[in-house]
CSV table of C-alpha atoms in Angstrom, one decimal:
chain,number,residue,atom,x,y,z
A,86,MET,CA,-15.2,11.6,15.5
A,87,ARG,CA,-15.9,8.9,13.0
A,88,CYS,CA,-13.5,7.2,10.6
A,89,ALA,CA,-13.7,4.1,8.4
A,90,VAL,CA,-12.0,2.0,5.8
A,91,VAL,CA,-14.0,1.7,2.6
A,92,GLY,CA,-13.7,-0.7,-0.4
A,93,ASP,CA,-14.9,-4.0,-1.8
A,94,PRO,CA,-14.1,-6.5,-0.3
A,95,VAL,CA,-13.3,-4.9,3.0
A,96,GLY,CA,-14.3,-7.5,5.7
A,97,HIS,CA,-10.8,-8.9,5.9
A,98,SER,CA,-9.1,-5.5,6.5
A,99,LEU,CA,-6.9,-5.1,9.6
A,100,SER,CA,-7.3,-1.3,9.4
A,101,PRO,CA,-10.0,-1.2,12.1
A,102,VAL,CA,-7.8,-3.1,14.5
A,103,LEU,CA,-4.8,-0.8,13.9
A,104,HIS,CA,-6.7,2.5,14.1
A,105,ARG,CA,-8.7,1.6,17.1
A,106,ALA,CA,-5.5,0.5,18.9
A,107,ALA,CA,-4.0,3.9,18.0
A,108,TYR,CA,-7.0,5.8,19.3
A,109,ALA,CA,-7.0,4.0,22.6
A,110,ALA,CA,-3.2,4.7,23.0
A,111,LEU,CA,-3.8,8.4,22.2
A,112,GLY,CA,-6.8,8.6,24.5
A,113,LEU,CA,-9.2,9.5,21.7
A,114,ASP,CA,-12.9,8.6,21.9
A,115,TRP,CA,-13.1,8.0,18.1
A,116,THR,CA,-14.7,5.2,16.1
A,117,TYR,CA,-13.4,3.3,13.1
A,118,GLU,CA,-15.4,0.8,11.1
A,119,ALA,CA,-15.1,-1.2,7.9
A,120,VAL,CA,-17.7,-0.3,5.3
A,121,ARG,CA,-18.2,-2.1,2.0
A,122,VAL,CA,-18.4,0.4,-0.8
A,123,ALA,CA,-18.6,-1.1,-4.3
A,124,SER,CA,-17.0,0.4,-7.4
A,125,GLY,CA,-19.0,3.3,-8.7
A,126,THR,CA,-20.8,4.1,-5.5
A,127,LEU,CA,-18.2,6.3,-3.8
A,128,PRO,CA,-19.8,9.6,-4.9
A,129,GLU,CA,-23.0,9.0,-3.0
A,130,VAL,CA,-21.1,7.9,0.0
A,131,LEU,CA,-19.0,11.1,0.1
A,132,ALA,CA,-22.1,13.1,-0.5
A,133,GLY,CA,-23.6,11.6,2.7
A,134,LEU,CA,-20.7,12.5,5.0
A,135,ASP,CA,-21.5,15.0,7.7
A,136,ASP,CA,-19.4,16.9,10.2
A,137,SER,CA,-19.2,13.8,12.5
A,138,TRP,CA,-16.7,12.3,10.0
A,139,ARG,CA,-13.0,12.9,10.1
A,140,GLY,CA,-11.4,10.5,7.6
A,141,LEU,CA,-11.6,7.5,5.3
A,142,SER,CA,-9.0,4.9,4.4
A,143,LEU,CA,-9.5,3.7,0.9
A,144,THR,CA,-8.7,0.2,-0.4
A,145,MET,CA,-9.4,-1.4,-3.8
A,146,PRO,CA,-11.1,-0.6,-6.0
A,147,LEU,CA,-11.5,3.0,-4.8
A,148,LYS,CA,-7.9,4.2,-4.7
A,149,ARG,CA,-8.0,5.5,-8.2
A,150,GLU,CA,-11.7,6.2,-8.4
A,151,VAL,CA,-11.4,8.8,-5.6
A,152,MET,CA,-8.9,10.9,-7.6
A,153,ALA,CA,-11.5,12.3,-9.9
A,154,LEU,CA,-13.8,13.0,-7.0
A,155,ALA,CA,-11.5,14.8,-4.6
A,156,VAL,CA,-10.9,17.8,-6.9
A,157,GLY,CA,-12.6,21.0,-7.6
A,158,ALA,CA,-14.3,23.4,-5.3
A,159,ARG,CA,-14.8,20.9,-2.5
A,160,GLY,CA,-11.6,19.0,-2.6
A,161,GLU,CA,-7.9,18.9,-3.1
A,162,VAL,CA,-5.3,16.2,-3.9
A,163,THR,CA,-1.8,16.2,-2.5
A,164,GLU,CA,1.2,16.2,-4.8
A,165,ARG,CA,2.1,12.7,-3.4
A,166,ALA,CA,-1.3,11.3,-4.4
A,167,ARG,CA,-1.0,13.0,-7.8
A,168,LEU,CA,2.4,11.3,-8.3
A,169,VAL,CA,1.0,7.9,-7.5
A,170,GLY,CA,-2.2,8.5,-9.4
A,171,ALA,CA,-4.1,7.0,-6.5
A,172,ALA,CA,-5.1,8.0,-2.9
A,173,ASN,CA,-5.6,5.7,0.1
A,174,THR,CA,-6.5,8.4,2.5
A,175,LEU,CA,-9.3,11.0,2.5
A,176,LEU,CA,-9.5,13.7,5.2
A,177,VAL,CA,-13.0,15.1,5.8
A,178,ASP,CA,-12.7,18.7,6.8
A,179,GLU,CA,-16.2,20.0,6.1
A,180,PRO,CA,-16.9,21.2,3.6
A,181,ARG,CA,-13.6,20.1,2.0
A,182,LEU,CA,-12.1,16.7,1.2
A,183,ARG,CA,-8.3,16.2,1.0
A,184,ALA,CA,-6.9,13.1,-0.7
A,185,ASP,CA,-3.4,11.8,0.1
A,186,ASN,CA,-1.4,8.6,-0.3
A,187,THR,CA,0.4,7.1,2.7
A,188,ASP,CA,1.2,3.9,0.9
A,189,LEU,CA,4.3,5.5,-0.7
A,190,PRO,CA,6.0,6.9,2.4
A,191,GLY,CA,4.7,3.9,4.4
A,192,ALA,CA,6.5,1.5,2.0
A,193,VAL,CA,9.7,3.5,2.2
A,194,ALA,CA,9.6,3.4,6.0
A,195,ALA,CA,8.7,-0.4,6.0
A,196,VAL,CA,11.8,-1.2,3.9
A,197,ARG,CA,14.2,1.1,5.8
A,198,GLU,CA,13.0,-0.4,9.1
A,199,ARG,CA,14.3,-3.8,8.0
A,200,TRP,CA,17.2,-2.9,5.6
A,201,ASP,CA,19.5,0.0,5.1
A,202,GLY,CA,21.4,-1.2,2.0
A,203,GLU,CA,21.5,0.3,-1.5
A,204,VAL,CA,18.7,-0.1,-4.0
A,205,THR,CA,19.6,0.5,-7.7
A,206,ARG,CA,17.2,-1.9,-9.4
A,207,ALA,CA,13.8,-3.2,-8.3
A,208,VAL,CA,11.3,-5.6,-9.6
A,209,VAL,CA,7.6,-5.2,-8.9
A,210,LEU,CA,5.2,-8.1,-9.3
A,211,GLY,CA,1.8,-6.9,-10.2
A,212,GLY,CA,0.4,-3.8,-12.0
A,213,GLY,CA,-2.2,-2.2,-9.8
A,214,ALA,CA,-2.4,0.9,-7.5
A,215,THR,CA,-0.3,-0.7,-4.8
A,216,ALA,CA,2.4,-1.6,-7.4
A,217,ALA,CA,2.5,2.0,-8.4
A,218,SER,CA,3.0,3.3,-4.8
A,219,THR,CA,5.6,0.6,-4.0
A,220,GLY,CA,7.4,1.1,-7.3
A,221,LEU,CA,7.7,4.8,-6.5
A,222,ALA,CA,8.9,3.9,-3.1
A,223,ALA,CA,11.7,1.9,-4.7
A,224,CYS,CA,12.6,5.1,-6.6
A,225,GLU,CA,12.6,7.0,-3.3
A,226,LEU,CA,15.0,4.3,-2.0
A,227,GLY,CA,17.4,4.9,-4.9
A,228,ALA,CA,16.3,2.6,-7.7
A,229,ARG,CA,17.1,4.0,-11.1
A,230,GLU,CA,15.5,1.0,-13.0
A,231,VAL,CA,12.1,-0.6,-12.1
A,232,VAL,CA,10.8,-3.7,-13.9
A,233,VAL,CA,7.1,-4.2,-13.6
A,234,LEU,CA,6.0,-7.8,-14.1
A,235,ALA,CA,2.2,-8.0,-14.7
A,236,ARG,CA,-0.1,-10.8,-15.5
A,237,THR,CA,-1.6,-8.5,-18.2
A,238,PRO,CA,1.1,-6.0,-19.1
A,239,GLU,CA,-1.3,-3.8,-21.1
A,240,ARG,CA,-3.4,-3.2,-18.0
A,241,ALA,CA,-0.4,-1.9,-16.0
A,242,ALA,CA,-0.2,1.3,-18.1
A,243,GLU,CA,-1.3,3.6,-15.2
A,244,THR,CA,1.2,2.0,-12.9
A,245,VAL,CA,4.1,2.3,-15.4
A,246,ASP,CA,3.1,5.9,-16.1
A,247,ALA,CA,3.1,6.7,-12.4
A,248,ILE,CA,6.6,5.3,-11.8
A,249,ARG,CA,7.9,7.2,-14.8
A,250,ARG,CA,6.6,10.4,-13.3
A,251,HIS,CA,9.2,10.1,-10.5
A,252,PRO,CA,11.5,13.2,-10.7
A,253,GLY,CA,14.6,11.0,-10.5
A,254,GLY,CA,14.2,10.0,-14.1
A,255,VAL,CA,13.8,6.3,-13.5
A,256,HIS,CA,13.8,3.8,-16.4
A,257,VAL,CA,10.7,1.6,-16.3
A,258,ARG,CA,10.0,-1.7,-18.2
A,259,VAL,CA,6.9,-3.8,-18.1
A,260,LEU,CA,7.0,-7.5,-18.9
A,261,PRO,CA,4.7,-10.5,-18.4
A,262,LEU,CA,4.7,-11.9,-14.9
A,263,THR,CA,6.1,-15.2,-16.2
A,264,THR,CA,9.2,-13.6,-17.7
A,265,PRO,CA,12.3,-15.7,-16.7
A,266,ALA,CA,14.5,-14.1,-14.1
A,267,GLU,CA,17.5,-14.1,-16.4
A,268,GLU,CA,15.6,-11.9,-18.8
A,269,VAL,CA,14.6,-9.5,-16.1
A,270,GLY,CA,18.1,-9.2,-14.6
A,271,PRO,CA,19.3,-9.0,-11.0
A,272,ALA,CA,17.7,-6.6,-8.4
A,273,GLU,CA,18.3,-5.7,-4.8
A,274,LEU,CA,14.6,-5.5,-4.1
A,275,VAL,CA,11.5,-7.4,-5.3
A,276,VAL,CA,8.1,-6.2,-4.3
A,277,SER,CA,5.2,-8.6,-4.6
A,278,THR,CA,1.7,-7.2,-4.9
A,279,VAL,CA,0.1,-10.3,-6.4
A,280,PRO,CA,-2.4,-12.5,-4.5
A,281,ALA,CA,-1.1,-15.6,-2.7
A,282,ALA,CA,-3.1,-17.7,-5.1
A,283,ALA,CA,-1.1,-16.3,-8.1
A,284,GLN,CA,2.3,-17.1,-6.5
A,285,THR,CA,3.1,-20.3,-8.4
A,286,PRO,CA,6.1,-22.5,-7.5
A,287,ASP,CA,7.9,-21.1,-10.5
A,288,LEU,CA,7.4,-17.5,-9.5
A,289,VAL,CA,8.5,-18.3,-5.9
A,290,LEU,CA,11.6,-20.1,-7.2
A,291,ARG,CA,12.5,-17.1,-9.4
A,292,TRP,CA,12.3,-14.4,-6.8
A,293,ALA,CA,12.5,-15.8,-3.2
A,294,ARG,CA,16.3,-15.3,-3.1
A,295,THR,CA,16.4,-11.6,-4.0
A,296,PRO,CA,18.3,-9.7,-1.3
A,297,VAL,CA,15.2,-8.0,-0.1
A,298,VAL,CA,11.7,-9.4,-0.6
A,299,PHE,CA,8.8,-7.1,0.2
A,300,GLU,CA,5.6,-9.1,0.4
A,301,VAL,CA,2.7,-6.6,0.6
A,302,VAL,CA,0.0,-9.3,1.2
A,303,TYR,CA,-0.6,-9.9,4.9
A,304,ASP,CA,-3.6,-12.2,4.9
A,305,PRO,CA,-3.3,-15.2,4.3
A,306,TRP,CA,0.2,-15.3,5.9
A,307,PRO,CA,2.7,-16.5,5.1
A,308,THR,CA,2.3,-16.3,1.3
A,309,PRO,CA,4.3,-18.9,-0.7
A,310,LEU,CA,6.8,-16.2,-1.5
A,311,ALA,CA,7.2,-15.0,2.1
A,312,ALA,CA,7.5,-18.6,3.4
A,313,ALA,CA,10.3,-19.4,0.9
A,314,ASP,CA,12.1,-16.1,1.6
A,315,ALA,CA,11.9,-16.7,5.3
A,316,ALA,CA,13.7,-20.0,4.8
A,317,ALA,CA,16.4,-18.5,2.6
A,318,ASP,CA,19.8,-17.6,4.1
A,319,GLY,CA,21.0,-14.0,3.7
A,320,THR,CA,17.7,-12.4,2.6
A,321,VAL,CA,15.5,-9.8,4.2
A,322,LEU,CA,11.7,-10.1,4.4
A,323,VAL,CA,9.6,-7.0,4.6
A,324,THR,CA,6.0,-7.9,5.4
A,325,GLY,CA,2.6,-6.7,4.5
A,326,LEU,CA,2.0,-6.0,8.1
A,327,ASP,CA,5.1,-3.7,8.1
A,328,LEU,CA,3.6,-1.7,5.2
A,329,LEU,CA,0.1,-1.7,6.7
A,330,VAL,CA,1.3,-0.4,10.1
A,331,HIS,CA,3.5,2.3,8.7
A,332,GLN,CA,0.9,3.7,6.2
A,333,ALA,CA,-1.8,3.5,8.9
A,334,ALA,CA,0.3,5.3,11.4
A,335,LEU,CA,0.7,8.1,8.8
A,336,GLN,CA,-3.1,8.1,8.3
A,337,VAL,CA,-3.7,8.4,12.0
A,338,GLU,CA,-1.4,11.5,12.0
A,339,PHE,CA,-3.1,12.9,9.0
A,340,MET,CA,-6.5,12.5,10.6
A,341,THR,CA,-5.8,13.3,14.3
A,342,GLY,CA,-2.7,15.6,14.1
A,343,ARG,CA,-0.8,13.2,16.4
A,344,PRO,CA,1.8,10.6,15.3
A,345,GLY,CA,0.4,7.1,15.1
A,346,PRO,CA,2.0,4.8,17.7
A,347,VAL,CA,3.7,2.3,15.4
A,348,ASP,CA,4.7,-0.3,18.1
A,349,VAL,CA,1.2,-0.4,19.6
A,350,MET,CA,-0.4,-0.7,16.2
A,351,ARG,CA,2.0,-3.5,15.1
A,352,ALA,CA,1.3,-5.5,18.2
A,353,ALA,CA,-2.5,-5.2,17.7
A,354,GLY,CA,-2.2,-6.2,14.1
A,355,ALA,CA,0.1,-9.2,14.8
A,356,ALA,CA,-2.4,-10.4,17.5
A,357,ALA,CA,-5.3,-10.1,15.1
A,358,LEU,CA,-3.4,-12.1,12.4
A,359,ALA,CA,-2.5,-14.8,15.0
A,360,ALA,CA,-6.1,-15.1,16.0
A,361,ARG,CA,-7.1,-15.6,12.4
A,362,ALA,CA,-4.5,-18.3,11.7
A,363,PRO,CA,-5.7,-21.9,11.5
A,364,ALA,CA,-4.8,-24.0,14.6
């Protein structure tokens, strides 16, 4: 069977490393590639899939674009993907397509693996699809207030709407990314979905000492925020590799019917990142 991660850019993705490691551990003679698919071209790609294909992992900018495609007579969207408003997983079960989101449960698992404390308030840095899934994960962890800090707040509307859809009745605010921490208020959890290049010294200073810092970026590593948090006493760092491994393990199960081997996949991912690091 064939699987792939699709998006643009996609050459940096660790997904092929993780999925191939899982297939080897499970004794499956499957393939998994990285395929560049630009925004607006996903429909023709899906139209060309035959019965040799089993699944696709979706990265930006396709997580939201796929939602309008995986509906109707040929497809379906899980309730979890509808809640997030984005899908990162597409199961090809000819002639049907089934879209799901493993970022949400993967984020919950990543945090709980590192920390079992209470979450009542969370801050999410960034306003894209990953911010939506991790913001909803904060709700699943118990948060009743989520503050979204976005570089362009008006462009975070879809993310804010997604978090507000959580059945727990969470209160959501959206503010500029540069808002001082004292205006935002304290939180047990801060999730950063912004690129390393956008992590200014001021942003790092404001958020690195939050009890739990969840940095979803895994390459380059460490990001300025992750490095500062790792040096801080009494804080917990949840990494982008943690998230990537847990969501990928769920994708493997979704596509193969067998649980993804988390430890094997994490070891493969860590080795690949170490090989990329400058000497």
